[in-house]
GROMACS .gro file of C-alpha atoms in nm:
model
  377
    1UNK     CA    1  -1.485   2.195  -2.594
    2UNK     CA    2  -1.324   2.451  -2.709
    3UNK     CA    3  -1.322   2.634  -3.027
    4UNK     CA    4  -0.975   2.684  -3.208
    5UNK     CA    5  -0.818   2.981  -3.166
    6UNK     CA    6  -0.630   3.105  -3.479
    7UNK     CA    7  -0.277   3.197  -3.496
    8UNK     CA    8  -0.273   3.658  -3.493
    9UNK     CA    9  -0.083   3.819  -3.774
   10UNK     CA   10   0.211   3.962  -3.558
   11UNK     CA   11   0.375   4.286  -3.691
   12UNK     CA   12   0.793   4.241  -3.698
   13UNK     CA   13   1.026   4.344  -3.399
   14UNK     CA   14   1.237   4.561  -3.512
   15UNK     CA   15   1.622   4.529  -3.403
   16UNK     CA   16   1.582   4.173  -3.272
   17UNK     CA   17   1.732   3.887  -3.408
   18UNK     CA   18   1.508   3.611  -3.629
   19UNK     CA   19   1.494   3.372  -3.302
   20UNK     CA   20   1.488   3.651  -3.042
   21UNK     CA   21   1.173   3.752  -3.295
   22UNK     CA   22   1.039   3.413  -3.321
   23UNK     CA   23   1.054   3.352  -2.933
   24UNK     CA   24   0.861   3.736  -2.926
   25UNK     CA   25   0.585   3.563  -3.159
   26UNK     CA   26   0.593   3.254  -2.931
   27UNK     CA   27   0.528   3.428  -2.660
   28UNK     CA   28   0.245   3.690  -2.792
   29UNK     CA   29   0.092   3.323  -2.962
   30UNK     CA   30   0.128   3.229  -2.557
   31UNK     CA   31  -0.021   3.512  -2.406
   32UNK     CA   32  -0.338   3.518  -2.661
   33UNK     CA   33  -0.468   3.171  -2.643
   34UNK     CA   34  -0.418   3.150  -2.233
   35UNK     CA   35  -0.665   3.452  -2.213
   36UNK     CA   36  -0.902   3.328  -2.378
   37UNK     CA   37  -0.894   2.929  -2.368
   38UNK     CA   38  -1.143   2.888  -2.011
   39UNK     CA   39  -0.908   2.560  -1.933
   40UNK     CA   40  -0.597   2.782  -1.828
   41UNK     CA   41  -0.532   2.851  -1.478
   42UNK     CA   42  -0.521   3.252  -1.493
   43UNK     CA   43  -0.417   3.254  -1.110
   44UNK     CA   44  -0.020   3.094  -1.153
   45UNK     CA   45   0.186   3.313  -0.993
   46UNK     CA   46   0.490   3.166  -1.231
   47UNK     CA   47   0.576   3.408  -1.548
   48UNK     CA   48   0.670   3.290  -1.941
   49UNK     CA   49   1.026   3.337  -1.912
   50UNK     CA   50   0.997   3.034  -1.575
   51UNK     CA   51   0.797   2.832  -1.728
   52UNK     CA   52   1.025   2.847  -2.043
   53UNK     CA   53   1.257   2.771  -1.782
   54UNK     CA   54   1.086   2.439  -1.607
   55UNK     CA   55   0.989   2.318  -1.924
   56UNK     CA   56   1.356   2.298  -2.079
   57UNK     CA   57   1.432   2.111  -1.800
   58UNK     CA   58   1.233   1.875  -1.808
   59UNK     CA   59   1.287   1.751  -2.176
   60UNK     CA   60   1.447   1.447  -2.266
   61UNK     CA   61   1.635   1.395  -2.578
   62UNK     CA   62   1.802   1.083  -2.703
   63UNK     CA   63   2.145   1.314  -2.472
   64UNK     CA   64   1.982   1.360  -2.161
   65UNK     CA   65   2.189   1.210  -1.858
   66UNK     CA   66   1.924   0.999  -1.755
   67UNK     CA   67   2.090   0.826  -1.386
   68UNK     CA   68   1.971   0.464  -1.311
   69UNK     CA   69   1.740   0.348  -1.057
   70UNK     CA   70   1.863   0.389  -0.728
   71UNK     CA   71   1.785   0.048  -0.453
   72UNK     CA   72   1.715   0.149  -0.112
   73UNK     CA   73   1.544  -0.166   0.006
   74UNK     CA   74   1.501  -0.517  -0.183
   75UNK     CA   75   1.299  -0.775  -0.105
   76UNK     CA   76   1.444  -1.122  -0.175
   77UNK     CA   77   1.617  -0.985  -0.421
   78UNK     CA   78   1.388  -0.747  -0.594
   79UNK     CA   79   1.410  -0.395  -0.614
   80UNK     CA   80   1.083  -0.240  -0.381
   81UNK     CA   81   1.291   0.088  -0.215
   82UNK     CA   82   1.401   0.326  -0.456
   83UNK     CA   83   1.534   0.633  -0.481
   84UNK     CA   84   1.298   0.920  -0.614
   85UNK     CA   85   0.976   0.752  -0.571
   86UNK     CA   86   0.648   0.753  -0.381
   87UNK     CA   87   0.503   0.425  -0.155
   88UNK     CA   88   0.210   0.284   0.005
   89UNK     CA   89   0.090   0.098   0.248
   90UNK     CA   90  -0.206   0.037   0.331
   91UNK     CA   91  -0.448  -0.267   0.597
   92UNK     CA   92  -0.727  -0.264   0.850
   93UNK     CA   93  -0.714  -0.187   1.202
   94UNK     CA   94  -0.438  -0.352   1.375
   95UNK     CA   95  -0.337  -0.526   1.025
   96UNK     CA   96   0.024  -0.456   1.075
   97UNK     CA   97   0.039  -0.178   0.879
   98UNK     CA   98   0.324  -0.095   1.144
   99UNK     CA   99   0.484  -0.326   1.318
  100UNK     CA  100   0.594  -0.286   0.806
  101UNK     CA  101   0.732   0.048   0.835
  102UNK     CA  102   0.913  -0.149   1.128
  103UNK     CA  103   1.084  -0.356   0.969
  104UNK     CA  104   1.147  -0.097   0.679
  105UNK     CA  105   1.340   0.098   0.927
  106UNK     CA  106   1.516  -0.240   1.094
  107UNK     CA  107   1.665  -0.308   0.795
  108UNK     CA  108   1.762   0.068   0.700
  109UNK     CA  109   1.973   0.025   1.010
  110UNK     CA  110   2.095  -0.260   1.015
  111UNK     CA  111   2.099  -0.449   0.647
  112UNK     CA  112   1.815  -0.626   0.701
  113UNK     CA  113   1.564  -0.807   0.863
  114UNK     CA  114   1.307  -1.085   0.801
  115UNK     CA  115   1.347  -1.095   0.427
  116UNK     CA  116   1.442  -0.694   0.344
  117UNK     CA  117   1.793  -0.635   0.239
  118UNK     CA  118   1.959  -0.283   0.258
  119UNK     CA  119   2.133  -0.162  -0.059
  120UNK     CA  120   2.271   0.084   0.080
  121UNK     CA  121   2.462   0.150   0.354
  122UNK     CA  122   2.379   0.421   0.667
  123UNK     CA  123   2.064   0.499   0.559
  124UNK     CA  124   1.932   0.787   0.738
  125UNK     CA  125   1.524   0.676   0.863
  126UNK     CA  126   1.287   0.992   0.924
  127UNK     CA  127   0.972   0.798   1.043
  128UNK     CA  128   0.646   1.072   1.123
  129UNK     CA  129   0.367   0.954   1.353
  130UNK     CA  130   0.052   1.133   1.347
  131UNK     CA  131  -0.192   0.950   1.485
  132UNK     CA  132  -0.060   0.794   1.857
  133UNK     CA  133   0.015   0.978   2.106
  134UNK     CA  134   0.360   1.050   2.189
  135UNK     CA  135   0.476   0.796   2.452
  136UNK     CA  136   0.339   0.522   2.201
  137UNK     CA  137   0.523   0.643   1.964
  138UNK     CA  138   0.833   0.630   2.160
  139UNK     CA  139   0.773   0.226   2.183
  140UNK     CA  140   0.846   0.224   1.826
  141UNK     CA  141   1.184   0.372   1.924
  142UNK     CA  142   1.170   0.126   2.170
  143UNK     CA  143   1.120  -0.198   1.919
  144UNK     CA  144   1.362  -0.075   1.761
  145UNK     CA  145   1.661  -0.027   2.014
  146UNK     CA  146   1.568  -0.395   2.118
  147UNK     CA  147   1.646  -0.504   1.773
  148UNK     CA  148   1.929  -0.336   1.751
  149UNK     CA  149   2.056  -0.378   2.119
  150UNK     CA  150   2.447  -0.412   1.942
  151UNK     CA  151   2.388  -0.125   1.757
  152UNK     CA  152   2.514   0.244   1.951
  153UNK     CA  153   2.281   0.457   2.023
  154UNK     CA  154   2.447   0.743   1.858
  155UNK     CA  155   2.421   0.561   1.563
  156UNK     CA  156   2.037   0.528   1.590
  157UNK     CA  157   1.949   0.874   1.725
  158UNK     CA  158   2.157   1.043   1.377
  159UNK     CA  159   2.030   0.786   1.142
  160UNK     CA  160   1.695   0.709   1.282
  161UNK     CA  161   1.428   1.084   1.347
  162UNK     CA  162   1.134   0.943   1.460
  163UNK     CA  163   0.926   1.259   1.553
  164UNK     CA  164   0.530   1.284   1.675
  165UNK     CA  165   0.315   1.543   1.572
  166UNK     CA  166  -0.054   1.454   1.705
  167UNK     CA  167  -0.078   1.836   1.766
  168UNK     CA  168   0.008   1.935   1.433
  169UNK     CA  169  -0.283   2.091   1.186
  170UNK     CA  170  -0.319   1.969   0.911
  171UNK     CA  171  -0.117   2.306   0.746
  172UNK     CA  172   0.166   2.252   1.027
  173UNK     CA  173   0.212   1.942   0.895
  174UNK     CA  174   0.213   2.035   0.546
  175UNK     CA  175   0.528   2.270   0.610
  176UNK     CA  176   0.672   2.052   0.880
  177UNK     CA  177   0.740   1.796   0.658
  178UNK     CA  178   0.966   2.018   0.406
  179UNK     CA  179   1.160   2.129   0.718
  180UNK     CA  180   1.231   1.782   0.813
  181UNK     CA  181   1.347   1.700   0.479
  182UNK     CA  182   1.579   1.994   0.443
  183UNK     CA  183   1.723   1.986   0.814
  184UNK     CA  184   1.750   1.586   0.869
  185UNK     CA  185   1.837   1.507   0.475
  186UNK     CA  186   1.641   1.105   0.477
  187UNK     CA  187   1.712   0.910   0.253
  188UNK     CA  188   1.366   0.744   0.343
  189UNK     CA  189   1.068   0.995   0.497
  190UNK     CA  190   0.772   0.718   0.723
  191UNK     CA  191   0.464   0.902   0.710
  192UNK     CA  192   0.258   0.717   0.976
  193UNK     CA  193  -0.115   0.891   0.888
  194UNK     CA  194  -0.032   1.116   0.570
  195UNK     CA  195  -0.481   1.122   0.592
  196UNK     CA  196  -0.395   1.356   0.833
  197UNK     CA  197  -0.168   1.670   0.565
  198UNK     CA  198  -0.533   1.689   0.480
  199UNK     CA  199  -0.787   1.844   0.594
  200UNK     CA  200  -1.010   1.563   0.425
  201UNK     CA  201  -0.929   1.289   0.277
  202UNK     CA  202  -1.217   1.272   0.010
  203UNK     CA  203  -1.045   1.658  -0.111
  204UNK     CA  204  -0.924   1.643  -0.449
  205UNK     CA  205  -0.763   1.906  -0.486
  206UNK     CA  206  -0.587   1.851  -0.143
  207UNK     CA  207  -0.450   1.569  -0.177
  208UNK     CA  208  -0.342   1.718  -0.544
  209UNK     CA  209  -0.165   1.898  -0.380
  210UNK     CA  210   0.028   1.690  -0.089
  211UNK     CA  211   0.147   1.406  -0.385
  212UNK     CA  212   0.257   1.660  -0.540
  213UNK     CA  213   0.503   1.797  -0.310
  214UNK     CA  214   0.614   1.429  -0.258
  215UNK     CA  215   0.682   1.400  -0.587
  216UNK     CA  216   0.897   1.755  -0.537
  217UNK     CA  217   1.033   1.641  -0.201
  218UNK     CA  218   1.150   1.229  -0.338
  219UNK     CA  219   1.348   1.376  -0.685
  220UNK     CA  220   1.452   1.706  -0.532
  221UNK     CA  221   1.567   1.521  -0.232
  222UNK     CA  222   1.671   1.171  -0.405
  223UNK     CA  223   1.434   1.023  -0.136
  224UNK     CA  224   1.173   0.796  -0.075
  225UNK     CA  225   0.864   0.840   0.077
  226UNK     CA  226   0.667   0.546   0.202
  227UNK     CA  227   0.252   0.653   0.344
  228UNK     CA  228   0.069   0.469   0.496
  229UNK     CA  229  -0.285   0.502   0.535
  230UNK     CA  230  -0.637   0.309   0.667
  231UNK     CA  231  -0.842   0.117   0.351
  232UNK     CA  232  -1.167   0.135   0.345
  233UNK     CA  233  -1.433   0.018   0.667
  234UNK     CA  234  -1.696  -0.223   0.477
  235UNK     CA  235  -1.477  -0.601   0.571
  236UNK     CA  236  -1.396  -0.676   0.239
  237UNK     CA  237  -1.348  -0.318   0.032
  238UNK     CA  238  -0.982  -0.300   0.048
  239UNK     CA  239  -0.907   0.037  -0.126
  240UNK     CA  240  -0.739   0.285   0.042
  241UNK     CA  241  -0.924   0.544   0.202
  242UNK     CA  242  -1.134   0.826  -0.007
  243UNK     CA  243  -0.979   0.983  -0.278
  244UNK     CA  244  -0.633   1.076  -0.088
  245UNK     CA  245  -0.612   0.711  -0.137
  246UNK     CA  246  -0.791   0.632  -0.456
  247UNK     CA  247  -0.503   0.931  -0.555
  248UNK     CA  248  -0.211   0.794  -0.293
  249UNK     CA  249  -0.253   0.361  -0.538
  250UNK     CA  250  -0.228   0.584  -0.875
  251UNK     CA  251   0.104   0.796  -0.783
  252UNK     CA  252   0.256   0.538  -0.594
  253UNK     CA  253   0.547   0.297  -0.762
  254UNK     CA  254   0.467   0.027  -0.553
  255UNK     CA  255   0.095  -0.024  -0.259
  256UNK     CA  256   0.156  -0.280  -0.019
  257UNK     CA  257  -0.089  -0.423   0.163
  258UNK     CA  258  -0.071  -0.601   0.553
  259UNK     CA  259  -0.312  -0.904   0.635
  260UNK     CA  260  -0.243  -0.951   0.992
  261UNK     CA  261  -0.349  -1.428   1.025
  262UNK     CA  262  -0.298  -1.565   1.288
  263UNK     CA  263  -0.081  -1.313   1.450
  264UNK     CA  264   0.129  -1.335   1.127
  265UNK     CA  265   0.178  -1.089   0.883
  266UNK     CA  266   0.146  -1.093   0.535
  267UNK     CA  267   0.293  -0.786   0.337
  268UNK     CA  268   0.136  -0.843  -0.048
  269UNK     CA  269   0.143  -0.618  -0.364
  270UNK     CA  270  -0.171  -0.510  -0.490
  271UNK     CA  271  -0.074  -0.271  -0.710
  272UNK     CA  272   0.208  -0.181  -0.868
  273UNK     CA  273   0.366   0.105  -1.148
  274UNK     CA  274   0.616  -0.098  -1.316
  275UNK     CA  275   0.721  -0.411  -1.082
  276UNK     CA  276   0.560  -0.639  -0.856
  277UNK     CA  277   0.665  -0.637  -0.471
  278UNK     CA  278   0.742  -1.000  -0.340
  279UNK     CA  279   0.559  -1.133  -0.065
  280UNK     CA  280   0.687  -1.110   0.281
  281UNK     CA  281   0.619  -1.221   0.622
  282UNK     CA  282   0.680  -1.117   0.981
  283UNK     CA  283   0.615  -1.189   1.307
  284UNK     CA  284   0.682  -1.097   1.702
  285UNK     CA  285   0.909  -1.404   1.897
  286UNK     CA  286   0.852  -1.489   2.236
  287UNK     CA  287   1.151  -1.210   2.307
  288UNK     CA  288   0.969  -0.928   2.089
  289UNK     CA  289   1.165  -0.954   1.776
  290UNK     CA  290   1.091  -0.884   1.393
  291UNK     CA  291   1.124  -1.254   1.226
  292UNK     CA  292   1.119  -1.411   0.886
  293UNK     CA  293   0.723  -1.556   0.917
  294UNK     CA  294   0.728  -1.768   0.577
  295UNK     CA  295   0.820  -2.066   0.761
  296UNK     CA  296   0.532  -1.959   1.003
  297UNK     CA  297   0.283  -1.926   0.774
  298UNK     CA  298   0.310  -2.163   0.549
  299UNK     CA  299   0.270  -2.394   0.906
  300UNK     CA  300  -0.113  -2.155   0.936
  301UNK     CA  301  -0.279  -2.161   0.586
  302UNK     CA  302  -0.237  -2.550   0.615
  303UNK     CA  303  -0.395  -2.533   0.960
  304UNK     CA  304  -0.656  -2.317   0.790
  305UNK     CA  305  -0.692  -2.563   0.527
  306UNK     CA  306  -0.737  -2.837   0.769
  307UNK     CA  307  -1.018  -2.667   0.980
  308UNK     CA  308  -1.196  -2.479   0.646
  309UNK     CA  309  -1.233  -2.941   0.506
  310UNK     CA  310  -1.333  -2.964   0.954
  311UNK     CA  311  -1.620  -2.725   0.869
  312UNK     CA  312  -1.720  -2.830   0.548
  313UNK     CA  313  -1.714  -3.164   0.639
  314UNK     CA  314  -1.942  -3.113   0.928
  315UNK     CA  315  -2.154  -2.841   0.749
  316UNK     CA  316  -2.231  -3.196   0.487
  317UNK     CA  317  -2.274  -3.427   0.783
  318UNK     CA  318  -2.511  -3.232   1.023
  319UNK     CA  319  -2.692  -3.161   0.623
  320UNK     CA  320  -2.725  -3.562   0.599
  321UNK     CA  321  -2.872  -3.637   0.909
  322UNK     CA  322  -3.098  -3.371   0.947
  323UNK     CA  323  -3.290  -3.489   0.570
  324UNK     CA  324  -3.244  -3.854   0.711
  325UNK     CA  325  -3.376  -3.730   1.065
  326UNK     CA  326  -3.698  -3.514   0.870
  327UNK     CA  327  -3.828  -3.854   0.633
  328UNK     CA  328  -4.095  -4.007   0.689
  329UNK     CA  329  -3.969  -4.345   0.651
  330UNK     CA  330  -3.634  -4.436   0.611
  331UNK     CA  331  -3.443  -4.390   0.263
  332UNK     CA  332  -3.167  -4.506   0.032
  333UNK     CA  333  -2.887  -4.422  -0.059
  334UNK     CA  334  -2.974  -4.317  -0.352
  335UNK     CA  335  -3.222  -4.042  -0.245
  336UNK     CA  336  -2.988  -3.897   0.048
  337UNK     CA  337  -2.704  -3.808  -0.229
  338UNK     CA  338  -3.051  -3.635  -0.413
  339UNK     CA  339  -3.145  -3.443  -0.202
  340UNK     CA  340  -2.779  -3.356  -0.024
  341UNK     CA  341  -2.767  -3.191  -0.370
  342UNK     CA  342  -3.137  -2.983  -0.407
  343UNK     CA  343  -2.981  -2.797  -0.050
  344UNK     CA  344  -2.668  -2.776  -0.098
  345UNK     CA  345  -2.597  -2.651  -0.431
  346UNK     CA  346  -2.282  -2.937  -0.481
  347UNK     CA  347  -2.345  -3.108  -0.738
  348UNK     CA  348  -2.416  -3.524  -0.646
  349UNK     CA  349  -2.144  -3.707  -0.736
  350UNK     CA  350  -1.939  -3.453  -0.489
  351UNK     CA  351  -2.237  -3.579  -0.237
  352UNK     CA  352  -2.198  -3.934  -0.382
  353UNK     CA  353  -1.783  -3.908  -0.191
  354UNK     CA  354  -1.923  -3.765   0.105
  355UNK     CA  355  -2.120  -4.041   0.202
  356UNK     CA  356  -1.928  -4.255   0.097
  357UNK     CA  357  -1.688  -4.156   0.337
  358UNK     CA  358  -1.866  -4.171   0.605
  359UNK     CA  359  -1.977  -4.518   0.590
  360UNK     CA  360  -1.940  -4.707   0.866
  361UNK     CA  361  -1.842  -4.365   1.103
  362UNK     CA  362  -2.149  -4.166   1.158
  363UNK     CA  363  -2.308  -4.312   0.827
  364UNK     CA  364  -2.510  -4.677   0.858
  365UNK     CA  365  -2.622  -4.861   0.628
  366UNK     CA  366  -2.896  -5.184   0.746
  367UNK     CA  367  -3.078  -5.337   0.433
  368UNK     CA  368  -3.057  -5.051   0.181
  369UNK     CA  369  -3.200  -4.837   0.406
  370UNK     CA  370  -2.922  -4.536   0.524
  371UNK     CA  371  -2.934  -4.472   0.970
  372UNK     CA  372  -2.747  -4.245   1.148
  373UNK     CA  373  -2.677  -4.561   1.421
  374UNK     CA  374  -2.549  -4.856   1.290
  375UNK     CA  375  -2.857  -5.042   1.425
  376UNK     CA  376  -3.193  -4.934   1.309
  377UNK     CA  377  -3.462  -4.865   1.518
   0.00000   0.00000   0.00000
């Protein structure tokens, strides 16, 4: 812990106004502290006056005019993608991350897609792909054109910029991003593969600098940046990859997570800074068009629920049969219920109810004993 440094007694400044004298005193006091406190970085090139200008512009008072939030895209009527903010899409491989970004692109160009609705017209989108080969990246454009077959190609080309930058190094990509923003002035920037913008996704300083750059871009150019990143490899670990993912999740207004369930892609809000995002669903129809999958997802969920119930019933039946066959002599219904409770960990009432549901179907009582066939041998 740093020791408190007493303020120095400074000599008077001759020929200066009281305001100038006070400013010079503050400047000397700042220089004294900055030279002695180890926590103050010494390699920052910003001058005292430049810093003063930045802090003056950053000051918010009761009289400071602040523009209201400007929504670019809404989901089910809820503002989700807004100007001057960053967002993150995460998921396991093949979980639907790219499909979710396509839905966002199509909504921005056409005005709507699945549950997404554009709140402004003529939005411009830049999509930077750093992972796929050029021919695969081109398929994104083909998918967008298929969905927007009634839209003029010139409109698509002027409002949607698709760049395949797989060959670029992380240093080149950072420079490329700034150049792209200045040249195209997009409203929405999608970075598919943000791990390629740093040397290592576990590099804390590089991650910090990358997100600081993002925040500078979205504020200065009134845009929104959506980063796409993988989750950690472990099946039950849903954290975004490395320190890059952790810091991205902390800084993002909303973190979206994708899951592919039977061809239905579920997009949920795993983390948010202020407000949550409604879950939304998408899938491809027979023509390869992205459509709202809310109903088909509900059907899928119901089928999975029914299948899980069938699996559980089969497991319990196999347990009951194995207990009956392993018994040295025929056992009663109550004895079977007790043994099933001991073997499964479920309470006896649950096991007794199961046995009742199976009577005269798979389990049979003959002369007070329970069997797996209708006639005891």
